[in-house]
Coordinates of C-alpha atoms in Angstrom, one line a residue:
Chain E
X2 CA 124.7 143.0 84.8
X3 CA 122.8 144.1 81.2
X4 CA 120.7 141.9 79.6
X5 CA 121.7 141.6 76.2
X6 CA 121.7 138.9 73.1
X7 CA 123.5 136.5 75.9
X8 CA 119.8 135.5 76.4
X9 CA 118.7 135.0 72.8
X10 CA 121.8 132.6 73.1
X11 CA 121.4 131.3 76.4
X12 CA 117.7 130.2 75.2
X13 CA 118.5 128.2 72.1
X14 CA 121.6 126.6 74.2
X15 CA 119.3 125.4 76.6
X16 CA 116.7 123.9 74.7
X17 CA 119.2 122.0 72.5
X18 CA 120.4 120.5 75.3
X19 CA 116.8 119.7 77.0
X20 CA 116.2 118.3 73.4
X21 CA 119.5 116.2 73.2
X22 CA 118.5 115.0 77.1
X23 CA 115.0 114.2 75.7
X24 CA 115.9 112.4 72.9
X25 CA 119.7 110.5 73.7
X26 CA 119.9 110.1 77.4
X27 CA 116.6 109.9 79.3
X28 CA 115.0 107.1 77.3
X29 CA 117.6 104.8 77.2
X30 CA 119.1 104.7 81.1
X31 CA 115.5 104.5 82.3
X32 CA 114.9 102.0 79.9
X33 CA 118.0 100.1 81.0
X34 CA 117.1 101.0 84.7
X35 CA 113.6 99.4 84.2
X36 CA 115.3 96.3 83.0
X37 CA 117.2 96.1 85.4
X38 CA 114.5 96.1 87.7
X39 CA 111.9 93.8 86.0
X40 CA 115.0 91.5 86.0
X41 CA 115.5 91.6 89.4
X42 CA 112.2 91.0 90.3
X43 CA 112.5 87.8 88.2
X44 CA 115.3 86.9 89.7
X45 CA 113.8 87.3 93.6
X46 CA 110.7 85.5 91.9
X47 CA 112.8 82.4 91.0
X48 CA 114.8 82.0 94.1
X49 CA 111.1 81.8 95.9
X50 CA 110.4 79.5 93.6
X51 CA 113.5 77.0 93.9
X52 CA 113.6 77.6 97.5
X53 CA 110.0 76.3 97.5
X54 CA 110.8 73.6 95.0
X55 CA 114.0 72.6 97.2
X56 CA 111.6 72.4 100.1
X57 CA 109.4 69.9 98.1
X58 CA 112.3 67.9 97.2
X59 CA 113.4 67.5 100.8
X60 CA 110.4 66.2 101.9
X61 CA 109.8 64.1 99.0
X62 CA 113.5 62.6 99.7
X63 CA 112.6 62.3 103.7
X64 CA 109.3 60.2 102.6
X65 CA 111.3 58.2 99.9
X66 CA 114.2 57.4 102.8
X67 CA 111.6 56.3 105.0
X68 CA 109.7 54.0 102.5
X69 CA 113.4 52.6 101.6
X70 CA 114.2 51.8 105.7
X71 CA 110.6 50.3 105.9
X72 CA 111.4 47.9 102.9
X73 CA 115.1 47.6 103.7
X74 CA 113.1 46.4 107.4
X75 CA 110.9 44.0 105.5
X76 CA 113.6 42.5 103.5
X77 CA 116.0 41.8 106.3
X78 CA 113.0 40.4 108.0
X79 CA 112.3 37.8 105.5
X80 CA 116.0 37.0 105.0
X81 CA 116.4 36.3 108.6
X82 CA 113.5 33.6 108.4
X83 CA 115.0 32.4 105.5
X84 CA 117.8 31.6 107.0
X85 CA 116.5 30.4 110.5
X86 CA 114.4 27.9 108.0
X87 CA 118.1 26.9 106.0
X88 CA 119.8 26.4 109.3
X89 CA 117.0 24.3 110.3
X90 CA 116.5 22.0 107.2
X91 CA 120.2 21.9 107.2
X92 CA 119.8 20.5 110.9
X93 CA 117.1 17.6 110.2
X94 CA 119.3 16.8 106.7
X95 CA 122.6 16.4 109.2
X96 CA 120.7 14.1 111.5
X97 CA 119.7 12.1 108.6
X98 CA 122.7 11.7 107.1
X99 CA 124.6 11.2 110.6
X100 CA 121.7 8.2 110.9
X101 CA 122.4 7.0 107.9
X102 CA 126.1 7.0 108.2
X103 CA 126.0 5.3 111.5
X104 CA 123.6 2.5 110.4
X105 CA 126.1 1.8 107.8
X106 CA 128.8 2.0 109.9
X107 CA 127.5 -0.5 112.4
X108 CA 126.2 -3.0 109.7
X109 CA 129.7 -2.6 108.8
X110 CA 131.0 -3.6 112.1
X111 CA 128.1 -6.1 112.5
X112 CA 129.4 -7.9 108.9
X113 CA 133.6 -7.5 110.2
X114 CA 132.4 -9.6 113.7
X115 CA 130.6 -11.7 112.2
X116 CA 133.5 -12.6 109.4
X117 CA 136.0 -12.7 112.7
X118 CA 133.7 -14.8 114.4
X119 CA 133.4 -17.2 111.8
X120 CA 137.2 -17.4 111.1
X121 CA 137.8 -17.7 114.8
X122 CA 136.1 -20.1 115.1
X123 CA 137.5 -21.7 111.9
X124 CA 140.4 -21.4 113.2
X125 CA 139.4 -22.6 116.7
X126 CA 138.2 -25.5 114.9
X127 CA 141.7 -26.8 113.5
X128 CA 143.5 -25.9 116.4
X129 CA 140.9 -28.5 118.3
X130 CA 140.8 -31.0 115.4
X131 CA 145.3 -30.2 115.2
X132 CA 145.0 -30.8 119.4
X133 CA 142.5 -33.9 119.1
X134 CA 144.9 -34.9 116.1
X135 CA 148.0 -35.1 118.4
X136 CA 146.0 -36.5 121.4
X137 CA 144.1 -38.9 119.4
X138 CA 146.3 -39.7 116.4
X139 CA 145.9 -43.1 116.9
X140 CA 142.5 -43.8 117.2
X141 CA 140.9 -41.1 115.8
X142 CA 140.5 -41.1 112.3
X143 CA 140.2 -37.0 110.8
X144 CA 138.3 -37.5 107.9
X145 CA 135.5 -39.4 110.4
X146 CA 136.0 -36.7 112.7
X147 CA 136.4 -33.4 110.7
X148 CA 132.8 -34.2 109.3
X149 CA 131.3 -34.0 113.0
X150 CA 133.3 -30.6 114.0
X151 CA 132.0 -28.9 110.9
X152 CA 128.3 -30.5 111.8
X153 CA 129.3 -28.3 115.2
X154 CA 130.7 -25.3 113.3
X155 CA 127.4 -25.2 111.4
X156 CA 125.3 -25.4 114.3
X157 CA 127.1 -22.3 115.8
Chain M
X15 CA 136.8 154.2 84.6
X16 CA 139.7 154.9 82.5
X17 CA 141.1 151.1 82.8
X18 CA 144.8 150.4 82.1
X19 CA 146.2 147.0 81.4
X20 CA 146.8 146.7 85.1
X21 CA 148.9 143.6 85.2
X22 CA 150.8 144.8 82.3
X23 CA 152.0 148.0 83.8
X24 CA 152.5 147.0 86.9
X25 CA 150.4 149.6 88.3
X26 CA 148.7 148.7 91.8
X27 CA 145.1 147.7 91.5
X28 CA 143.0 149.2 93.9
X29 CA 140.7 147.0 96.1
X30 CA 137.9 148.4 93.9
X31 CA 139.0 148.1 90.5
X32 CA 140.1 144.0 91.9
X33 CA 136.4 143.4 92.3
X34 CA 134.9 145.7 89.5
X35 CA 137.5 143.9 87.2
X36 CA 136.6 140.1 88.6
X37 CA 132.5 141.4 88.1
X38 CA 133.3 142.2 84.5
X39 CA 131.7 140.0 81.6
X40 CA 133.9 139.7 78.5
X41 CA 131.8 141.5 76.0
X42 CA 131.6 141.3 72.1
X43 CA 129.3 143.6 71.3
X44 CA 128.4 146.2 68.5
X45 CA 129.4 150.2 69.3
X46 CA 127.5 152.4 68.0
X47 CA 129.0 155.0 65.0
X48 CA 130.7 158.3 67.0
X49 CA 131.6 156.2 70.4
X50 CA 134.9 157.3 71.3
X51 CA 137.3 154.2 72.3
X52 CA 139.8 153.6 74.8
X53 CA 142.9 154.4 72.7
X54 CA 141.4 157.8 71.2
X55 CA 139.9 156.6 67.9
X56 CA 136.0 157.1 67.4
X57 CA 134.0 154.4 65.6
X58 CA 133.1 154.7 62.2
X59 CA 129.5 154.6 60.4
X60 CA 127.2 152.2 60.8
X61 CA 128.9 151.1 64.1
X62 CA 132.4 148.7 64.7
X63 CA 132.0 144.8 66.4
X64 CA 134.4 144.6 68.8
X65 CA 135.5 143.4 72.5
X66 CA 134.6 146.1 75.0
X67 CA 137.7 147.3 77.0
X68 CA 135.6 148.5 80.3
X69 CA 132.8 149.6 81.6
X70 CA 131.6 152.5 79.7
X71 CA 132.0 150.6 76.3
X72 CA 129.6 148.1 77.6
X73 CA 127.1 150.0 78.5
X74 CA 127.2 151.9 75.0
X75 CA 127.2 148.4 73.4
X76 CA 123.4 148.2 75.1
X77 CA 121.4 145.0 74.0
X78 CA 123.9 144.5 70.9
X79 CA 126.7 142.8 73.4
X80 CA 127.2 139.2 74.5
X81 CA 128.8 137.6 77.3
X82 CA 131.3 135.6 75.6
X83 CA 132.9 134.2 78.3
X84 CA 128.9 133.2 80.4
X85 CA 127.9 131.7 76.9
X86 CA 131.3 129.4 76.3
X87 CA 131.5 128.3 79.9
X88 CA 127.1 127.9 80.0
X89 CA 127.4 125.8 76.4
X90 CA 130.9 124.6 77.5
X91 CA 128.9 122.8 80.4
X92 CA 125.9 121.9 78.8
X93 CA 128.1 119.8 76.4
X94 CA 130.3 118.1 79.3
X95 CA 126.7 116.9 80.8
X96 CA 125.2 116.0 77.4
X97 CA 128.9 113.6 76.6
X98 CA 128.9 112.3 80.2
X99 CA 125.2 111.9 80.4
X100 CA 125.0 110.1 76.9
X101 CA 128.5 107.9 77.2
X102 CA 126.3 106.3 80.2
X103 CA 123.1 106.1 78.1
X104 CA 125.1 104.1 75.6
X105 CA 126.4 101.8 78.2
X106 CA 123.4 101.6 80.6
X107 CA 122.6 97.5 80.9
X108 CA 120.2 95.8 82.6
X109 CA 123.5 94.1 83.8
X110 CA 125.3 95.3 87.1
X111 CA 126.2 98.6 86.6
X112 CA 129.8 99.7 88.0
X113 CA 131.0 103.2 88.9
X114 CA 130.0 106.3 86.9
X115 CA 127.3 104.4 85.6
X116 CA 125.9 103.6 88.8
X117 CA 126.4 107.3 90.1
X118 CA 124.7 108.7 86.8
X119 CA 121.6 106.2 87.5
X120 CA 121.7 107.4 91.2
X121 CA 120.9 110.9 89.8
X122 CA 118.5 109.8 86.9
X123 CA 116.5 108.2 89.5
X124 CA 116.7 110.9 92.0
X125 CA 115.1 112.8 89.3
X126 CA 112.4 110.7 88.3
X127 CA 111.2 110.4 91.5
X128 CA 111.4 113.9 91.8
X129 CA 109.2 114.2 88.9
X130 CA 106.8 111.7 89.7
X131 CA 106.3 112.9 93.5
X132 CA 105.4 116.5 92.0
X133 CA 104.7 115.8 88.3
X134 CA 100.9 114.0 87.6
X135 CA 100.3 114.6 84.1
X136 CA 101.7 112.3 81.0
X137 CA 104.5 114.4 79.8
X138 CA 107.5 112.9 78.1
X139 CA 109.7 116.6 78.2
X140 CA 109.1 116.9 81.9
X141 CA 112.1 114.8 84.0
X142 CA 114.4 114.9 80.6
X143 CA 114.2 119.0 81.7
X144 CA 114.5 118.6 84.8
X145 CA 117.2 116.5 84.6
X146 CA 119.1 118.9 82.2
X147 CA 118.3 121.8 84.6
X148 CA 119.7 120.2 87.9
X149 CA 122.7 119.0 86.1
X150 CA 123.4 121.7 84.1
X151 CA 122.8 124.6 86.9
X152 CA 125.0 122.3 89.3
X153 CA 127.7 122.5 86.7
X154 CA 127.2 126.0 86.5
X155 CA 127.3 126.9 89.8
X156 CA 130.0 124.5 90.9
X157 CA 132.5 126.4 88.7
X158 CA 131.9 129.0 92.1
X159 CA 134.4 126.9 93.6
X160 CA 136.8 127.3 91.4
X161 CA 139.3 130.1 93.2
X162 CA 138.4 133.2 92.1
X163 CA 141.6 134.5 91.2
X164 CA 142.8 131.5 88.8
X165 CA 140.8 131.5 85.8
X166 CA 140.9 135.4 85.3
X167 CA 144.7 135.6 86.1
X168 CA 145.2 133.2 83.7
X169 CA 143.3 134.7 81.1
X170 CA 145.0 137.9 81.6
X171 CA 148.3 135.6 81.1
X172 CA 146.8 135.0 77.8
X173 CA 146.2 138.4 76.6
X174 CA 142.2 138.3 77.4
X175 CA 140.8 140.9 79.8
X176 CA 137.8 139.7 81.6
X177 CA 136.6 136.3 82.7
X178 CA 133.9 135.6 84.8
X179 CA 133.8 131.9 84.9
X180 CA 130.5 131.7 87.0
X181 CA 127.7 131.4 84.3
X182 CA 124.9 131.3 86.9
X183 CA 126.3 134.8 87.7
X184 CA 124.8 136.4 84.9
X185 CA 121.5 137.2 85.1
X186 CA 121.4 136.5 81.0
X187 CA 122.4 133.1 81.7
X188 CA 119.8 132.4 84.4
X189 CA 116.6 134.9 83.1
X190 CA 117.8 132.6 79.4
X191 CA 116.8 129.5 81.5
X192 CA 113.8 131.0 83.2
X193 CA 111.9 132.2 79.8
X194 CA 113.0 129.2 78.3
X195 CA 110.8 127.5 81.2
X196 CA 108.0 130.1 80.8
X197 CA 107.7 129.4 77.1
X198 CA 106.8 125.8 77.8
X199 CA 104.5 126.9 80.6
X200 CA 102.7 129.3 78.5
X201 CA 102.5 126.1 75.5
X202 CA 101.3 123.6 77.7
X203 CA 98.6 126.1 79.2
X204 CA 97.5 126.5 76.3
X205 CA 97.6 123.1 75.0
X206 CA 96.0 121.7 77.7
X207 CA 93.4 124.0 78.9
X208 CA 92.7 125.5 75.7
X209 CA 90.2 128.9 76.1
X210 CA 90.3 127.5 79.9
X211 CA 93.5 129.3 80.1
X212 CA 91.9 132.7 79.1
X213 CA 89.3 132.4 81.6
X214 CA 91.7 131.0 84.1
X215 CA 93.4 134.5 83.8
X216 CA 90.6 136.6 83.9
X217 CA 88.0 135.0 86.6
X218 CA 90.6 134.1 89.2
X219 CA 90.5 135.3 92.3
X220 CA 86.9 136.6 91.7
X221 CA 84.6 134.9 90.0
X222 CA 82.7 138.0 88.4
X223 CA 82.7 139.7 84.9
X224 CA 82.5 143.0 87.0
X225 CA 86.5 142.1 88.4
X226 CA 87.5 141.0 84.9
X227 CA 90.3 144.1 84.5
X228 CA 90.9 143.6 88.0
X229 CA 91.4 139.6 87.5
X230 CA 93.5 140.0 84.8
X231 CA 96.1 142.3 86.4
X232 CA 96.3 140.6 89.3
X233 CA 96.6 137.2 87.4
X234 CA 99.4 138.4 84.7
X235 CA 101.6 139.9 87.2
X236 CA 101.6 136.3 89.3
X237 CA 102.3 134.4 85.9
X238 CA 105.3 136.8 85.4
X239 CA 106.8 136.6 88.6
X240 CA 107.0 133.3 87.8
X241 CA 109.7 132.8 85.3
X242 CA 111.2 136.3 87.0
X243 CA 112.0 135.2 90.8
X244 CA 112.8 131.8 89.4
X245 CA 115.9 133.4 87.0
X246 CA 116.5 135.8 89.9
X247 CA 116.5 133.6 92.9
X248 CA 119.3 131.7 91.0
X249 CA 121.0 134.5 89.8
X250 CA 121.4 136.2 93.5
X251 CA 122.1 133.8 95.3
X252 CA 125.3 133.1 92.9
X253 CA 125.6 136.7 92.6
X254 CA 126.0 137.0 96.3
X255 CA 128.1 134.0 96.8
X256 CA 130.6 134.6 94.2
X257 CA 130.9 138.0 95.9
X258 CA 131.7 137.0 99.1
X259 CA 134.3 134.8 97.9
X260 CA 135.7 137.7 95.6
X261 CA 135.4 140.1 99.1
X262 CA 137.4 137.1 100.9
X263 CA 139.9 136.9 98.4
X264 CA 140.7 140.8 98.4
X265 CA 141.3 140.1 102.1
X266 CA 144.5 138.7 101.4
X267 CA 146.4 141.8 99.9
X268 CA 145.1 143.6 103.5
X269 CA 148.2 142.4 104.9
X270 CA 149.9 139.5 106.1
X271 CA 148.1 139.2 109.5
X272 CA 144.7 138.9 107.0
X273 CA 146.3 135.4 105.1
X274 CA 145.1 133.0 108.1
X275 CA 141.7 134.3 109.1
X276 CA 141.1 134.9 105.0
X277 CA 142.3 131.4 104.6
X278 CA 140.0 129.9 107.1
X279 CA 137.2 132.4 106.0
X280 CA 137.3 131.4 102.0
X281 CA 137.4 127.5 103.0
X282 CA 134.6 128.0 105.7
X283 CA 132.5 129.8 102.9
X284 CA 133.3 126.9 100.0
X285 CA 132.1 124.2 101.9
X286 CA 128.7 126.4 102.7
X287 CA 128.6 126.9 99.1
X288 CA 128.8 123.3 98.5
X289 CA 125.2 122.8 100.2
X290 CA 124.1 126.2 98.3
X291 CA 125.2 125.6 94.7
X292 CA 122.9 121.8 95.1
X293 CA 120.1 123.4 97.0
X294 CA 120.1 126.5 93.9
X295 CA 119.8 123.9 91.5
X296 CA 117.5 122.0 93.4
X297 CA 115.6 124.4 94.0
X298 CA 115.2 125.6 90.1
X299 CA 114.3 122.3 88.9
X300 CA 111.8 121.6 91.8
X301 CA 109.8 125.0 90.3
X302 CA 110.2 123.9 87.2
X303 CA 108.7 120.7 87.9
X304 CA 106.2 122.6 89.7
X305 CA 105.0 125.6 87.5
X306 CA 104.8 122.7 84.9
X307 CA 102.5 120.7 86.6
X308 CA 100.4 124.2 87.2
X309 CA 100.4 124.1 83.5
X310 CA 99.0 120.8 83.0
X311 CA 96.3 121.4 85.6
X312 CA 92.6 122.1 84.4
X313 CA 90.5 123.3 86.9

């Protein structure tokens, strides 16, 4: 309970230590502390930032979407005309050619009669002028004869 | 007091001599020539350095003594807080801190904002003090709930006679503190106000040349009670608290009806003392903070 030289002791104990404190530990924790904060406050500061920037994107990819439809729109548009127009020229070209193929077809047919006919009737001919031959083979003389049938063949 | 090596002979202590001995400081102190020792021989000329073996030898030893065991476990302290204090200093990152680190920055903090709620001036000594003053006093203090018995028992064990492990129990220890606290109030008084110090002293509370003497009294005495009730406050409040835990602890050799309620008593009493040891220190190094600022007022 007497004060003594523990004092004198006590003294220089305890402002060695507030020195050490002063010197090794205060400044750097609340320099690392402050840091720390400054680098969180960055950090906050950024993720504003991006979530503003993320915002700005969306929208920019919402516009750009809605361009692409309106164009995607357009080009289906125009494609489908285009096509209308194919089917339609493709139409006309058919009839054409189906014309065309049928003319030929019946000038064909016209020619092919007109070659039967004519051997027909050929044909016809000398089975009359073999007929007349037998009926008339005495009095009629074919080479007089034949020469008036083709005169009839002709006018045909 | 005649004191035997109780423990050695076997003798039974008395409930007195159980606290007297437990209230003792280990002493190394200087006896002066003609004191007559324990075992019958007188000291020589020019004195004799020694360990005093009881009461009377301390008191002969006067100012010439020190508390061995209050300076080892006061600078044993200081030293665990300055290692622990400065292994996180050298690992503080602005990265995520993790565990002690964390805890450590919790009280750094705590303290800054301590010091800037109280402290206005720019003063790069203020919160590195008060940090060492919560810290250290805490330590100090929290060596009260350590059971009283253990320590000194086991120093007895070991051949030493006293231990009092408590070094906000000595009034050396805490008054050390206090002065040490007063010296920078009186610097930074000075620095800061200059001859506006002087006149502070002598023209306060009344502002005539008449009232000078008057002043002056009146304006010393509250500038001493500063550093005094702020050593004292600590010191009695441990004082008092290590004593009722010593009292609670003699309960038990009352009989074996006292072992429950003493029991209940001394674990009912630490956990008090848990709030008291951090409001002590609290308390020092809010005054500190605060007779500091006084200093670096001008008016």
């Amino acid at each position: 309970m007497n004060i003594n030289l523990t004092i004198i002791g006590q003294i220089v104990a305890f402002i060695a230590f507030v020195a050490f404190c002063m010197r090794y530990v205060w400044p750097p924790i609340l320099a690392a502390m402050e840091e720390r904060q400054q680098k969180i406050a960055d950090g906050l500061a950024a993720a504003d930032r991006a979530g503003h920037d993320l915002e700005l994107a969306q929208k920019a990819a919402v516009d750009r979407l809605a361009e692409a439809k309106k164009e995607a729109a357009v080009i289906v548009d125009s494609a489908n005309k285009r096509a209308t127009t194919l089917v339609d020229e493709a139409k006309v070209a058919a009839v054409v050619e189906a014309d065309r193929v049928k003319e030929l077809a019946t000038a064909e047919v016209e020619r092919e009669k007109a070659q039967a006919k004519e051997q027909l009737l050929a044909q016809v001919s000398a089975l009359a002028i073999s007929g007349a031959e037998k009926v008339l083979a005495a009095e009629i003389d074919a080479d007089k004869h034949a020469a008036i049938l083709e005169q009839l063949v002709k006018e045909q | 007091m005649g004191q035997q090596r109780m423990a050695a002979t076997g003798q039974e202590k008395t409930v007195s001599d159980y606290i007297v001995h437990h209230l003792t400081n280990l002493t190394y102190g200087k006896l002066p020539e003609g004191f007559d020792r324990y075992d019958g021989h007188t000291v020589g000329a020019g004195g004799e350095w020694a360990f005093a073996h009881g009461a009377d030898e301390i008191a002969a030893m006067g100012f010439n003594a020190v508390h061995v065991d209050s300076l080892a476990w006061s600078i044993g302290l200081g030293v665990i807080f300055c290692a622990l204090f400065r292994w996180v200093a050298v690992r503080a990152s602005a990265e995520t801190p993790s565990g002690l680190v964390n805890f450590i920055e919790m009280v750094v903090e705590f303290i800054d904002n301590q010091v800037k709620d109280t402290f206005h001036g720019q003063n790069k000594l203020v919160a590195p003090l008060a940090l060492t003053i919560f810290v250290w006093v805490f330590l100090m203090n929290l060596m009260d709930l350590i059971p009283v018995d253990v320590v000194p028992e086991l120093m007895v064990l070991a051949g030493i006679e006293y231990q009092k492990i408590v070094p906000s129990t000595d009034p050396n220890i805490t008054m050390g503190m206090a002065v040490g606290v007063f010296i920078l109030m009186l610097y930074y008084s000075i620095k800061v106000k200059g001859f506006g110090f002087a006149k502070e002293l002598a023209l306060n509370p009344f502002n005539h040349w008449v009232f000078i003497p008057v002043n002056l009294f009146m304006e010393i005495v509250g500038l001493l009670a500063k550093p005094f009730s702020l050593g004292l406050r600590l010191f009695g409040n441990m004082y008092a608290g290590e004593m009722i835990f010593i009292l609670i602890a003699a309960l038990f050799g009352a009989g074996i009806l006292w072992v429950l309620p003493a029991s209940l008593l001394q674990i009912g009493w630490a956990i008090f003392h848990i709030l008291v040891i951090t409001l002590q220190a609290f308390i020092f190094m809010v005054l500190t903070i605060v007779y500091l600022s006084m200093a670096h007022e001008d008016h």
